[in-house]
C-alpha cells in the first residue's frame, strides 16, 4: 500500500492516520512540537492537572466509531467517558440561575420554565424543534460527506425561522443567532443562553447564521461527556491507537513545504532540509503561504481556508485549598449584563470588560493531589494574539482577575481558597500549536451564502488532503474526528467516496 505523510498530530490528523493505517497504508506523522493532541493539552503542577483545551466532549459517537473501525477495543475500554449531569448551570446578570439536565429535552424545558418563568422553557423547546429541523436538513452534507463541488447548496440557511408578520411591512425572519435571541426567544436570558453556545465555539452571535442553532441542539440531544483523567486522556488514547496500528510519529519535525512531482503531492520537506517521499500528504493544520510553492490549492469559486473571524481562548487554572463540594456543578456559565459589548470587543480585537466565563469543576480525583484540594478551570472566548498583545504580563494578570471575579458566583469563597493561579492565553496556543494568533477554528455552518464553510478536504493538488479544524467540517472536537474519517475515506475509496452510510 501507499506511504502517507501526515503534517501535525492534532485530533483530526491522528484520526485520519489511524484509519489509513488500518487500511494498510504506511503512515508517518510529522509534528513540530514535542507531543500529540493539538488543542487537547494539559497543564500539571504539584498534583493538580488542568485541561487547556476543550473541557467536554459532544457527539461521542464520532470517537466510538473511530475506535470500532480501527481495532477490537472500543472507546470505553481505552478511556472512561462519563455523562455530566447537570450538563450546565447558567448564572445570568439579573441574579437568576438555572441548571440544565444532560440530554433531557423535557427536563430542560421544565427547568427553564421553573427558573425563568414566563413560558421560557416552552420558547426554548420550540426553538429546539426548529433546530432539529435544521439538523435533519443539513447533517449529512454538512458533517458526514466531503464538501460537495456544488457547495453552494449549503449557502442557504436550513434553520426554519419563524415568520413575524408586521402591518404593511415585509415578513421578518431571524437570520443570525442574535436575531433568534431577540425575535424568537425574546427573553434576554434565553438570548444570553444561545449567545453563550455560539461564543463557546468562537462564533460572533451578531454574524453567525441561524443554523448555529445546531450547536445547542447537538449538546442537548447527544449530551455532554467528560473523560476521566481529563480530556487529554482522549488524545492519549487516540495516539496509542495510532501506535498500535504502526503509525510512526516524528516529533520536533517542522514541515516547511509539501513537495510536488508530476502535478501531484509527492512528499514533505522538513525545516532541516530532509525530504520524505509519500504518495499522499495529509495536512492537519491551517495552510500557510508557500505550503506548496507555485501551486494554488483552490480555484476560483472554491471554498478556501478561512482567514478571518477567528477567536482564541483565555484560560485560568486555579489550584484551590479545600475539597470539591458534593453538590458542585461540573460546568457553570456566568453570563454578563452586556453581551453586545462583549461581542464588539472580542470580534473587534479588544478585551471585553465583562466576558462570558465558563467555570469547570470536574469531579475527578486525578485532577487534584487529594480530597482536600480542588482544581478549577476558567475559560473565556477572546480576541486572538496580535490584535491583543497577550504577552503583556499586566494585561494577563488583570484579565485573569476579571475571570476570577466573575467565577466567584459559581465557586463561593474562591479568592480565599486560592493557592496558585496559572494563565494560558492565545499567545501560548500560537507558540505550542503553530495556529496563527492562537486562533481556534469554529465549526462549519450552512447558510450565509457559504461564508461559514471551510475548505474541502480534497485540494486542487492531487494527493494533498486537509484534516482538522481548519478544513471541512470545521472546528470542535467532534468535527475534527469527522474530518479524519472523511480524509481516510477519500484516500481509501477514491473519487467516488461520499461519506459513511
Coordinates of C-alpha atoms in Angstrom, one line a residue:
X1 CA 0.0 0.0 0.0
X2 CA 1.0 3.7 -0.2
X3 CA 3.3 5.7 2.0
X4 CA 1.4 8.6 3.6
X5 CA 2.8 11.7 5.3
X6 CA 0.6 13.5 7.9
X7 CA 1.5 17.0 8.9
X8 CA 0.6 17.6 12.6
X9 CA -0.6 15.4 15.4
X10 CA -3.9 17.1 16.2
X11 CA -7.0 15.1 16.7
X12 CA -8.2 15.3 13.1
X13 CA -4.8 14.3 11.8
X14 CA -4.5 11.3 14.2
X15 CA -8.0 10.2 13.4
X16 CA -7.0 10.1 9.7
X17 CA -3.7 8.4 10.5
X18 CA -5.3 5.6 12.5
X19 CA -7.9 4.8 9.8
X20 CA -5.4 4.9 7.0
X21 CA -3.0 2.6 8.8
X22 CA -5.8 0.1 9.4
X23 CA -6.4 0.2 5.6
X24 CA -2.9 -1.0 5.1
X25 CA -1.0 2.3 4.4
X26 CA 2.4 3.1 5.9
X27 CA 1.7 6.3 7.8
X28 CA 4.2 8.8 9.3
X29 CA 3.1 11.8 11.3
X30 CA 5.4 14.9 11.4
X31 CA 4.7 17.1 14.4
X32 CA 6.5 20.4 15.0
X33 CA 6.1 20.2 18.8
X34 CA 7.2 17.5 21.2
X35 CA 3.8 16.0 21.8
X36 CA 0.5 15.0 20.2
X37 CA -3.1 16.1 20.7
X38 CA -3.1 19.7 19.2
X39 CA -5.5 21.8 21.3
X40 CA -6.1 18.9 23.8
X41 CA -3.4 19.9 26.1
X42 CA -2.9 19.6 29.8
X43 CA -1.0 21.5 32.4
X44 CA 0.1 19.5 35.5
X45 CA 1.8 21.0 38.6
X46 CA 2.2 19.7 42.2
X47 CA -0.6 17.2 41.9
X48 CA -3.0 19.4 40.1
X49 CA -4.0 18.9 36.4
X50 CA -5.9 21.1 34.1
X51 CA -7.2 20.7 30.6
X52 CA -6.1 23.7 28.5
X53 CA -8.4 23.0 25.5
X54 CA -11.9 21.7 25.2
X55 CA -13.3 20.6 28.6
X56 CA -16.1 18.4 27.4
X57 CA -16.9 16.0 24.5
X58 CA -20.1 16.3 22.5
X59 CA -21.2 13.7 19.9
X60 CA -19.1 10.9 21.4
X61 CA -20.3 8.6 18.7
X62 CA -17.6 10.1 16.4
X63 CA -14.8 8.7 18.6
X64 CA -16.7 5.5 19.3
X65 CA -16.8 4.9 15.6
X66 CA -13.1 5.7 15.3
X67 CA -12.2 3.1 17.9
X68 CA -14.5 0.4 16.4
X69 CA -13.2 0.9 12.9
X70 CA -9.5 0.9 14.0
X71 CA -9.4 -2.1 16.4
X72 CA -11.1 -4.6 18.6
X73 CA -11.0 -2.4 21.7
X74 CA -14.0 0.0 21.9
X75 CA -13.6 3.6 23.2
X76 CA -14.9 2.7 26.7
X77 CA -12.1 0.2 27.2
X78 CA -9.5 2.8 26.5
X79 CA -10.9 5.8 28.4
X80 CA -13.8 6.4 30.8
X81 CA -16.3 8.8 29.4
X82 CA -18.9 10.0 31.9
X83 CA -22.0 12.0 31.3
X84 CA -22.0 15.3 33.1
X85 CA -25.3 15.9 34.9
X86 CA -26.4 18.6 35.1
X87 CA -24.9 19.4 31.8
X88 CA -24.5 23.0 32.8
X89 CA -25.6 25.7 35.2
X90 CA -26.2 29.2 33.9
X91 CA -26.0 32.3 36.0
X92 CA -27.5 35.5 34.5
X93 CA -26.8 39.1 35.2
X94 CA -30.1 39.6 37.0
X95 CA -29.1 37.0 39.6
X96 CA -31.4 34.2 38.3
X97 CA -29.8 30.8 37.5
X98 CA -30.8 27.5 36.0
X99 CA -29.3 24.1 35.9
X100 CA -30.0 22.2 32.7
X101 CA -30.1 18.4 32.8
X102 CA -28.0 16.3 30.4
X103 CA -29.7 15.1 27.3
X104 CA -33.2 15.6 28.6
X105 CA -35.4 17.8 26.4
X106 CA -38.4 17.6 28.8
X107 CA -36.1 18.3 31.8
X108 CA -34.5 21.3 30.1
X109 CA -37.9 22.8 29.3
X110 CA -39.2 22.2 32.8
X111 CA -36.0 23.7 34.4
X112 CA -36.2 26.8 32.3
X113 CA -39.9 27.3 33.0
X114 CA -39.3 26.9 36.7
X115 CA -36.2 29.1 36.9
X116 CA -37.1 31.9 34.4
X117 CA -40.9 31.8 34.3
X118 CA -42.9 33.4 31.5
X119 CA -43.0 30.3 29.4
X120 CA -39.2 30.4 28.9
X121 CA -39.0 26.6 28.7
X122 CA -41.8 26.5 26.1
X123 CA -40.0 29.1 24.0
X124 CA -36.7 27.2 24.2
X125 CA -38.4 23.9 23.4
X126 CA -40.0 25.4 20.3
X127 CA -36.6 26.8 19.3
X128 CA -35.1 23.3 19.7
X129 CA -37.8 21.9 17.4
X130 CA -36.7 24.3 14.7
X131 CA -33.1 23.4 15.4
X132 CA -33.9 19.7 15.0
X133 CA -35.3 20.5 11.5
X134 CA -32.1 22.3 10.6
X135 CA -30.1 19.3 11.9
X136 CA -32.2 16.9 9.8
X137 CA -31.8 19.0 6.7
X138 CA -28.1 19.7 6.9
X139 CA -26.5 16.9 9.0
X140 CA -25.3 14.7 6.2
X141 CA -24.0 17.2 3.6
X142 CA -22.5 19.4 6.3
X143 CA -20.9 16.8 8.6
X144 CA -20.8 13.4 7.1
X145 CA -19.9 13.9 3.5
X146 CA -16.9 15.5 1.8
X147 CA -17.7 19.1 0.8
X148 CA -19.6 18.9 -2.5
X149 CA -18.3 20.6 -5.6
X150 CA -21.7 22.3 -5.7
X151 CA -21.2 23.5 -2.2
X152 CA -23.5 26.5 -2.9
X153 CA -26.4 24.3 -1.9
X154 CA -25.2 24.8 1.7
X155 CA -25.3 28.5 1.3
X156 CA -29.0 28.5 2.1
X157 CA -29.7 28.5 5.9
X158 CA -31.5 25.3 6.9
X159 CA -32.9 26.9 10.1
X160 CA -36.7 27.3 9.6
X161 CA -37.0 30.7 11.3
X162 CA -40.4 31.8 12.4
X163 CA -42.3 34.3 10.2
X164 CA -43.0 37.5 12.0
X165 CA -45.7 39.4 10.1
X166 CA -45.9 43.2 10.6
X167 CA -48.7 45.5 9.3
X168 CA -47.8 47.0 5.9
X169 CA -44.2 45.8 6.3
X170 CA -42.3 42.8 4.9
X171 CA -42.3 39.5 6.8
X172 CA -39.3 39.3 9.1
X173 CA -37.3 36.1 9.8
X174 CA -34.3 35.6 12.1
X175 CA -31.1 35.2 10.0
X176 CA -28.5 35.2 12.8
X177 CA -28.0 33.9 16.3
X178 CA -28.6 37.4 17.7
X179 CA -31.8 37.8 15.8
X180 CA -33.1 34.4 17.0
X181 CA -32.5 35.6 20.6
X182 CA -34.2 38.9 20.0
X183 CA -37.1 37.9 17.9
X184 CA -37.9 34.3 18.7
X185 CA -36.7 33.8 22.3
X186 CA -37.4 37.3 23.4
X187 CA -36.3 36.8 27.0
X188 CA -32.8 38.3 27.3
X189 CA -31.7 35.4 29.5
X190 CA -32.6 32.9 26.8
X191 CA -30.8 35.1 24.3
X192 CA -27.7 35.1 26.5
X193 CA -28.0 31.3 26.8
X194 CA -28.0 30.9 23.0
X195 CA -25.2 33.5 22.6
X196 CA -23.1 31.5 25.1
X197 CA -23.3 28.4 22.9
X198 CA -22.1 30.4 19.9
X199 CA -19.3 32.2 21.8
X200 CA -18.0 28.9 23.2
X201 CA -17.4 27.8 19.6
X202 CA -15.7 31.1 18.7
X203 CA -18.7 32.5 16.8
X204 CA -20.0 36.1 16.8
X205 CA -23.7 35.9 17.5
X206 CA -24.2 39.1 15.5
X207 CA -22.9 37.5 12.3
X208 CA -23.2 33.7 12.8
X209 CA -26.1 32.3 10.7
X210 CA -29.2 31.0 12.4
X211 CA -28.0 27.5 11.5
X212 CA -25.7 27.8 14.6
X213 CA -28.8 26.5 16.4
X214 CA -27.3 23.1 15.6
X215 CA -24.8 23.7 18.4
X216 CA -27.1 23.8 21.4
X217 CA -29.3 21.1 19.7
X218 CA -26.3 18.7 19.5
X219 CA -25.3 19.3 23.1
X220 CA -28.8 19.0 24.5
X221 CA -29.7 16.0 22.3
X222 CA -26.5 13.9 22.4
X223 CA -25.2 15.0 25.8
X224 CA -22.1 16.4 27.4
X225 CA -19.3 14.0 28.3
X226 CA -16.2 14.3 30.4
X227 CA -13.3 11.8 30.1
X228 CA -11.8 10.8 33.4
X229 CA -8.2 11.8 33.7
X230 CA -9.0 15.0 31.7
X231 CA -9.8 15.4 28.1
X232 CA -6.1 14.9 27.4
X233 CA -6.7 11.2 28.1
X234 CA -8.8 11.0 24.9
X235 CA -5.8 12.4 22.9
X236 CA -3.6 9.8 24.6
X237 CA -6.0 7.0 23.7
X238 CA -6.1 8.1 20.0
X239 CA -2.3 8.4 19.9
X240 CA -1.9 4.9 21.4
X241 CA -4.4 3.5 18.9
X242 CA -2.2 5.0 16.2
X243 CA 0.9 3.5 17.6
X244 CA -0.9 0.1 17.9
X245 CA -1.6 0.3 14.2
X246 CA 2.1 1.0 13.4
X247 CA 1.7 4.7 12.7
X248 CA 5.2 6.3 13.1
X249 CA 5.5 9.7 14.9
X250 CA 8.3 12.1 14.4
X251 CA 8.2 14.9 17.0
X252 CA 10.1 18.1 16.8
X253 CA 9.8 17.9 13.0
X254 CA 8.6 21.1 11.4
X255 CA 7.4 20.7 7.8
X256 CA 8.5 23.6 5.6
X257 CA 6.6 22.7 2.5
X258 CA 4.8 20.0 0.5
X259 CA 6.9 18.5 -2.3
X260 CA 5.2 18.3 -5.7
X261 CA 6.1 16.0 -8.6
X262 CA 4.4 15.4 -11.9
X263 CA 1.5 17.6 -10.9
X264 CA 0.7 15.9 -7.5
X265 CA 1.9 15.9 -3.9
X266 CA 4.9 13.6 -3.6
X267 CA 6.1 14.1 0.0
X268 CA 7.2 16.8 2.5
X269 CA 10.3 18.8 3.1
X270 CA 11.2 19.4 6.7
X271 CA 12.7 22.7 8.1
X272 CA 16.2 21.0 8.2
X273 CA 16.0 20.1 4.5
X274 CA 15.1 16.5 4.9
X275 CA 12.7 15.2 2.3
X276 CA 10.3 12.4 3.0
X277 CA 8.6 10.9 -0.1
X278 CA 4.9 10.0 0.1
X279 CA 2.1 9.1 -2.3
X280 CA -0.4 11.2 -0.3
X281 CA 0.1 14.1 2.2
X282 CA -2.5 14.9 4.8
X283 CA -2.2 18.5 6.3
X284 CA -3.6 18.6 9.8
X285 CA -3.0 22.3 10.2
X286 CA -4.0 25.6 8.8
X287 CA -2.5 26.1 5.3
X288 CA 0.3 28.7 5.2
X289 CA 1.8 30.8 2.4
X290 CA 4.4 28.8 0.5
X291 CA 3.0 25.4 1.6
X292 CA 3.1 24.2 -2.0
X293 CA 5.4 26.6 -4.0
X294 CA 3.8 27.7 -7.2
X295 CA 0.6 25.8 -6.7
X296 CA -2.8 27.2 -5.9
X297 CA -4.7 24.9 -3.6
X298 CA -8.1 26.3 -4.6
X299 CA -9.6 27.5 -7.8
X300 CA -12.0 30.5 -8.3
X301 CA -15.3 29.6 -6.8
X302 CA -13.9 27.1 -4.3
X303 CA -14.4 27.4 -0.6
X304 CA -10.9 28.5 0.7
X305 CA -9.2 28.4 4.0
X306 CA -11.0 30.9 6.3
X307 CA -8.7 33.7 7.4
X308 CA -11.0 36.0 9.3
X309 CA -13.3 36.0 12.3
X310 CA -11.4 33.5 14.4
X311 CA -11.0 34.0 18.1
X312 CA -8.9 32.4 20.9
X313 CA -9.2 31.1 24.4
X314 CA -8.1 32.7 27.6
X315 CA -7.7 30.0 30.3
X316 CA -7.1 30.5 34.0
X317 CA -6.1 27.4 36.0
X318 CA -6.8 27.6 39.8
X319 CA -5.3 25.4 42.4
X320 CA -7.6 25.6 45.4
X321 CA -7.4 24.6 49.1
X322 CA -10.5 22.8 50.3
X323 CA -12.3 19.9 48.7
X324 CA -14.8 20.0 46.0
X325 CA -18.3 20.1 47.5
X326 CA -20.5 17.1 46.6
X327 CA -23.2 19.4 45.1
X328 CA -20.7 21.3 42.9
X329 CA -21.7 21.5 39.2
X330 CA -19.1 20.4 36.6
X331 CA -19.8 23.3 34.2
X332 CA -21.2 26.8 35.1
X333 CA -21.5 29.6 32.6
X334 CA -21.6 33.1 34.0
X335 CA -23.3 35.5 31.6
X336 CA -22.5 39.2 31.5
X337 CA -25.1 42.0 31.6
X338 CA -24.0 43.5 28.3
X339 CA -23.5 40.7 25.8
X340 CA -23.4 43.2 22.9
X341 CA -20.3 45.0 24.4
X342 CA -18.6 41.6 24.8
X343 CA -19.2 40.7 21.2
X344 CA -18.0 44.0 19.9
X345 CA -14.8 43.7 22.0
X346 CA -13.9 40.1 21.2
X347 CA -14.6 40.3 17.5
X348 CA -13.2 43.9 17.2
X349 CA -9.8 42.9 18.5
X350 CA -10.1 44.2 22.1
X351 CA -10.6 42.7 25.6
X352 CA -14.1 42.5 26.9
X353 CA -14.6 44.2 30.3
X354 CA -17.2 41.6 31.3
X355 CA -16.8 38.4 29.3
X356 CA -18.9 35.2 29.4
X357 CA -17.0 32.9 31.7
X358 CA -17.2 29.1 31.8
X359 CA -16.2 27.5 35.1
X360 CA -15.2 23.8 35.0
X361 CA -15.1 21.8 38.3
X362 CA -14.5 18.2 37.3
X363 CA -15.3 15.5 39.9
X364 CA -12.1 13.7 39.1
X365 CA -9.5 12.7 41.7
X366 CA -6.7 12.6 39.1
X367 CA -7.0 16.4 38.8
X368 CA -6.0 17.2 42.4
X369 CA -3.4 16.0 44.9
X370 CA -6.0 14.8 47.4
X371 CA -9.6 15.2 48.6
X372 CA -8.7 18.4 50.5
X373 CA -7.9 20.3 47.3
X374 CA -9.7 21.2 44.1
X375 CA -8.7 22.1 40.5
X376 CA -10.9 24.7 38.8
X377 CA -10.5 25.9 35.2
X378 CA -12.0 29.2 33.9
X379 CA -12.3 29.9 30.2
X380 CA -13.4 32.9 28.1
X381 CA -13.5 33.5 24.3
X382 CA -11.2 36.4 23.5
X383 CA -9.6 38.1 20.5
X384 CA -6.5 36.3 19.2
X385 CA -2.9 37.3 19.9
X386 CA -2.0 40.1 17.6
X387 CA -5.0 42.4 17.9
X388 CA -4.4 42.0 21.6
X389 CA -0.9 41.6 23.0
X390 CA -1.4 38.6 25.2
X391 CA 2.3 38.6 26.2
X392 CA 1.6 41.7 28.2
X393 CA 2.0 40.5 31.8
X394 CA 0.0 43.3 33.3
X395 CA -2.9 42.6 30.9
X396 CA -2.7 38.9 31.6
X397 CA -2.9 39.4 35.3
X398 CA -5.7 41.9 35.0
X399 CA -7.8 39.7 32.8
X400 CA -7.3 36.7 35.0
X401 CA -8.7 38.8 37.9
X402 CA -11.7 39.7 35.7
X403 CA -12.4 36.0 35.2
X404 CA -11.9 35.1 38.8
X405 CA -14.2 37.9 39.9
X406 CA -16.9 36.5 37.6
X407 CA -16.3 32.9 38.7
X408 CA -16.9 33.7 42.4
X409 CA -20.6 33.4 41.7
X410 CA -20.1 29.8 40.8
X411 CA -17.4 29.0 43.5
X412 CA -18.2 30.7 46.8
X413 CA -15.1 31.9 48.7
X414 CA -13.0 31.4 45.6
X415 CA -10.3 34.0 46.4
X416 CA -9.9 32.8 50.0
X417 CA -9.2 29.3 48.7
X418 CA -6.6 30.3 46.1
X419 CA -3.2 28.6 46.3
X420 CA -1.9 29.2 42.8
X421 CA -3.0 30.8 39.6
X422 CA -1.7 29.9 36.1
X423 CA -2.8 31.6 32.9
X424 CA -2.8 30.4 29.3
X425 CA -3.6 32.8 26.5
X426 CA -3.8 32.7 22.7
X427 CA -0.1 33.6 22.7
X428 CA 0.7 30.2 24.3
X429 CA -1.7 28.5 22.0
X430 CA 0.1 30.1 19.0
X431 CA 3.5 29.0 20.3
X432 CA 2.5 25.4 21.1
X433 CA 0.3 24.6 18.1
X434 CA 1.5 27.0 15.4
X435 CA -2.0 28.4 14.9
X436 CA -1.7 32.0 13.8
X437 CA -2.6 34.2 16.7
X438 CA -3.6 31.2 18.8
X439 CA -6.9 31.2 16.9
X440 CA -9.4 28.4 17.5
X441 CA -11.3 27.3 14.3
X442 CA -15.1 27.5 14.6
X443 CA -17.3 24.7 13.2
X444 CA -18.7 24.8 9.7
X445 CA -22.2 26.2 9.3
X446 CA -24.7 26.2 6.5
X447 CA -26.2 29.5 5.4
X448 CA -24.8 33.0 4.9
X449 CA -24.0 32.1 1.3
X450 CA -21.4 29.6 2.4
X451 CA -19.3 32.2 4.3
X452 CA -19.1 29.9 7.3
X453 CA -17.9 26.8 5.4
X454 CA -14.3 25.5 5.5
X455 CA -12.1 24.4 2.7
X456 CA -12.8 21.0 1.3
X457 CA -10.7 18.0 2.5
X458 CA -9.5 17.5 -1.1
X459 CA -7.4 20.3 -2.6
X460 CA -6.6 21.1 -6.2
X461 CA -3.2 19.4 -5.9
X462 CA -3.9 15.7 -6.3
X463 CA -2.6 13.8 -3.3
X464 CA -2.8 16.7 -0.8
X465 CA -5.7 16.5 1.6
X466 CA -6.7 18.6 4.6
X467 CA -7.9 17.3 8.0
X468 CA -8.6 19.0 11.3
X469 CA -10.5 22.1 12.4
X470 CA -9.3 24.4 9.5
X471 CA -10.9 22.2 6.9
X472 CA -14.4 20.7 6.3
X473 CA -16.4 20.3 8.6
X474 CA -14.5 22.8 10.8
X475 CA -13.5 23.2 14.4
X476 CA -14.6 21.4 17.5
X477 CA -13.5 18.0 18.9
X478 CA -16.2 16.0 17.2
X479 CA -15.8 17.9 13.9
X480 CA -12.1 17.1 13.9
X481 CA -12.8 13.4 14.3
X482 CA -15.3 13.7 11.4
X483 CA -12.7 15.3 9.2
X484 CA -10.2 12.5 9.8
X485 CA -12.9 10.0 8.7
X486 CA -13.6 12.0 5.5
X487 CA -9.9 12.2 4.6
X488 CA -9.3 8.5 5.2
X489 CA -12.4 7.6 3.2
X490 CA -11.2 9.8 0.3
X491 CA -7.8 8.2 0.2
X492 CA -9.1 4.6 0.5
X493 CA -12.1 4.8 -1.7
X494 CA -11.1 7.4 -4.2
X495 CA -13.2 9.8 -6.2
X496 CA -16.4 8.0 -5.6
X497 CA -16.3 8.4 -1.8
X498 CA -19.4 10.2 -0.4
X499 CA -19.1 9.6 3.3
X500 CA -20.3 6.9 5.7
X501 CA -23.8 5.5 5.0

